PDB file of C-alpha atoms in Angstrom:
ATOM      1  CA  MET Q 599      44.333 -41.897  78.119  1.00 70.00           C
ATOM      2  CA  ARG Q 600      41.530 -43.273  75.950  1.00 87.00           C
ATOM      3  CA  ILE Q 601      40.097 -45.244  78.827  1.00 91.00           C
ATOM      4  CA  GLY Q 602      40.079 -42.130  81.039  1.00 93.00           C
ATOM      5  CA  THR Q 603      38.438 -40.090  78.288  1.00 94.00           C
ATOM      6  CA  SER Q 604      35.710 -42.686  77.829  1.00 95.00           C
ATOM      7  CA  ILE Q 605      35.002 -42.798  81.571  1.00 95.00           C
ATOM      8  CA  ALA Q 606      34.872 -38.989  81.614  1.00 96.00           C
ATOM      9  CA  LEU Q 607      32.337 -39.016  78.763  1.00 96.00           C
ATOM     10  CA  ILE Q 608      30.200 -41.509  80.637  1.00 96.00           C
ATOM     11  CA  VAL Q 609      30.287 -39.408  83.809  1.00 96.00           C
ATOM     12  CA  ILE Q 610      29.589 -36.113  82.018  1.00 96.00           C
ATOM     13  CA  GLY Q 611      26.760 -37.719  80.101  1.00 96.00           C
ATOM     14  CA  ALA Q 612      25.218 -39.103  83.295  1.00 96.00           C
ATOM     15  CA  ILE Q 613      25.445 -35.699  84.953  1.00 96.00           C
ATOM     16  CA  VAL Q 614      23.814 -33.990  81.991  1.00 94.00           C
ATOM     17  CA  ALA Q 615      21.104 -36.647  81.653  1.00 94.00           C
ATOM     18  CA  PHE Q 616      20.187 -37.124  85.303  1.00 94.00           C
ATOM     19  CA  ALA Q 617      21.355 -34.181  87.393  1.00 93.00           C
ATOM     20  CA  VAL Q 618      20.912 -31.098  85.228  1.00 91.00           C
ATOM     21  CA  ASP Q 619      17.455 -29.596  85.557  1.00 88.00           C
ATOM     22  CA  TYR Q 620      17.796 -26.753  83.065  1.00 87.00           C
ATOM     23  CA  GLN Q 621      15.683 -26.145  79.989  1.00 88.00           C
ATOM     24  CA  VAL Q 622      17.251 -24.889  76.771  1.00 87.00           C
ATOM     25  CA  ALA Q 623      15.008 -23.937  73.873  1.00 91.00           C
ATOM     26  CA  GLY Q 624      15.520 -26.359  71.019  1.00 90.00           C
ATOM     27  CA  LEU Q 625      17.815 -28.738  72.945  1.00 92.00           C
ATOM     28  CA  ASN Q 626      16.935 -31.882  74.828  1.00 92.00           C
ATOM     29  CA  LEU Q 627      19.649 -32.167  77.479  1.00 93.00           C
ATOM     30  CA  ASN Q 628      18.535 -35.654  78.474  1.00 94.00           C
ATOM     31  CA  LEU Q 629      19.146 -36.886  74.927  1.00 94.00           C
ATOM     32  CA  ILE Q 630      22.537 -35.181  74.794  1.00 95.00           C
ATOM     33  CA  GLY Q 631      23.465 -36.886  78.067  1.00 95.00           C
ATOM     34  CA  TYR Q 632      22.434 -40.283  76.736  1.00 97.00           C
ATOM     35  CA  ILE Q 633      24.424 -39.716  73.554  1.00 97.00           C
ATOM     36  CA  LEU Q 634      27.530 -38.781  75.580  1.00 97.00           C
ATOM     37  CA  MET Q 635      27.140 -41.905  77.717  1.00 97.00           C
ATOM     38  CA  ALA Q 636      26.723 -44.122  74.623  1.00 97.00           C
ATOM     39  CA  ALA Q 637      29.813 -42.583  73.001  1.00 96.00           C
ATOM     40  CA  GLY Q 638      31.758 -43.169  76.210  1.00 97.00           C
ATOM     41  CA  VAL Q 639      30.728 -46.829  76.356  1.00 96.00           C
ATOM     42  CA  VAL Q 640      31.651 -47.396  72.694  1.00 96.00           C
ATOM     43  CA  LEU Q 641      35.006 -45.683  73.197  1.00 95.00           C
ATOM     44  CA  LEU Q 642      35.644 -47.748  76.337  1.00 96.00           C
ATOM     45  CA  ILE Q 643      34.962 -51.018  74.486  1.00 95.00           C
ATOM     46  CA  ILE Q 644      37.251 -50.010  71.618  1.00 93.00           C
ATOM     47  CA  SER Q 645      40.000 -48.884  74.017  1.00 91.00           C
ATOM     48  CA  LEU Q 646      39.892 -52.137  75.963  1.00 91.00           C
ATOM     49  CA  ALA Q 647      39.936 -54.181  72.752  1.00 89.00           C
ATOM     50  CA  VAL Q 648      43.004 -52.325  71.517  1.00 86.00           C
ATOM     51  CA  ALA Q 649      44.770 -52.497  74.894  1.00 83.00           C
ATOM     52  CA  PHE Q 650      44.252 -56.201  75.550  1.00 82.00           C
ATOM     53  CA  GLY Q 651      43.706 -57.690  72.102  1.00 76.00           C
ATOM     54  CA  GLY Q 652      46.927 -56.744  70.396  1.00 67.00           C
ATOM     55  CA  ARG Q 653      49.316 -59.256  68.905  1.00 68.00           C
ATOM     56  CA  ARG Q 654      52.617 -59.601  70.699  1.00 70.00           C
ATOM     57  CA  THR Q 655      55.993 -60.555  69.256  1.00 75.00           C
ATOM     58  CA  THR Q 656      58.891 -61.874  71.352  1.00 76.00           C
ATOM     59  CA  THR Q 657      62.442 -61.968  70.004  1.00 79.00           C
ATOM     60  CA  THR Q 658      65.200 -63.862  71.807  1.00 81.00           C
ATOM     61  CA  THR Q 659      68.860 -63.572  70.804  1.00 84.00           C
ATOM     62  CA  ARG Q 660      71.528 -65.947  72.070  1.00 83.00           C
ATOM     63  CA  ALA Q 661      75.236 -65.703  71.371  1.00 84.00           C
ATOM     64  CA  GLY Q 662      77.930 -68.269  72.059  1.00 86.00           C
ATOM     65  CA  VAL Q 663      81.117 -69.862  70.801  1.00 84.00           C
ATOM     66  CA  ASP Q 664      81.073 -73.141  68.870  1.00 80.00           C
ATOM     67  CA  PRO Q 665      83.463 -75.466  70.754  1.00 83.00           C
ATOM     68  CA  ALA Q 666      84.448 -77.425  67.633  1.00 82.00           C
ATOM     69  CA  SER Q 667      85.393 -74.546  65.367  1.00 83.00           C
ATOM     70  CA  GLY Q 668      85.854 -71.653  67.806  1.00 81.00           C
ATOM     71  CA  GLU Q 669      83.488 -69.404  65.818  1.00 84.00           C
ATOM     72  CA  GLN Q 670      81.061 -66.946  67.338  1.00 84.00           C
ATOM     73  CA  VAL Q 671      77.488 -68.211  66.798  1.00 82.00           C
ATOM     74  CA  THR Q 672      74.417 -66.016  67.134  1.00 84.00           C
ATOM     75  CA  ARG Q 673      70.923 -67.523  67.194  1.00 82.00           C
ATOM     76  CA  GLN Q 674      67.741 -65.461  67.016  1.00 82.00           C
ATOM     77  CA  GLU Q 675      64.229 -66.785  67.733  1.00 83.00           C
ATOM     78  CA  ARG Q 676      61.047 -64.928  67.025  1.00 80.00           C
ATOM     79  CA  ARG Q 677      57.642 -65.952  68.349  1.00 77.00           C
ATOM     80  CA  ASP Q 678      54.415 -64.375  67.186  1.00 72.00           C
ATOM     81  CA  GLY Q 679      51.108 -64.782  68.975  1.00 62.00           C
ATOM     82  CA  THR Q 680      49.136 -63.868  72.019  1.00 52.00           C
ATOM     83  CA  TYR Q 681      49.876 -65.065  75.514  1.00 47.00           C
TER      84      TYR Q 681
END
């Protein structure tokens, strides 16, 4: 959802900056469009960094019976890191 929001901000900012030909007293619509596009780009970079830069943890659990004693043995492995 964050990636979609950032793309929407970029598109809305481009429309306001380049396609709107309306004058408002005291407001510069071109500047507002550029600000919206810059906010969209920053949000897109942050969203992509969070989505693809996270740390992943994998846990593997194995269960079996020890042939010598007949006991149930459970082994758990945990791996931290990026892939």
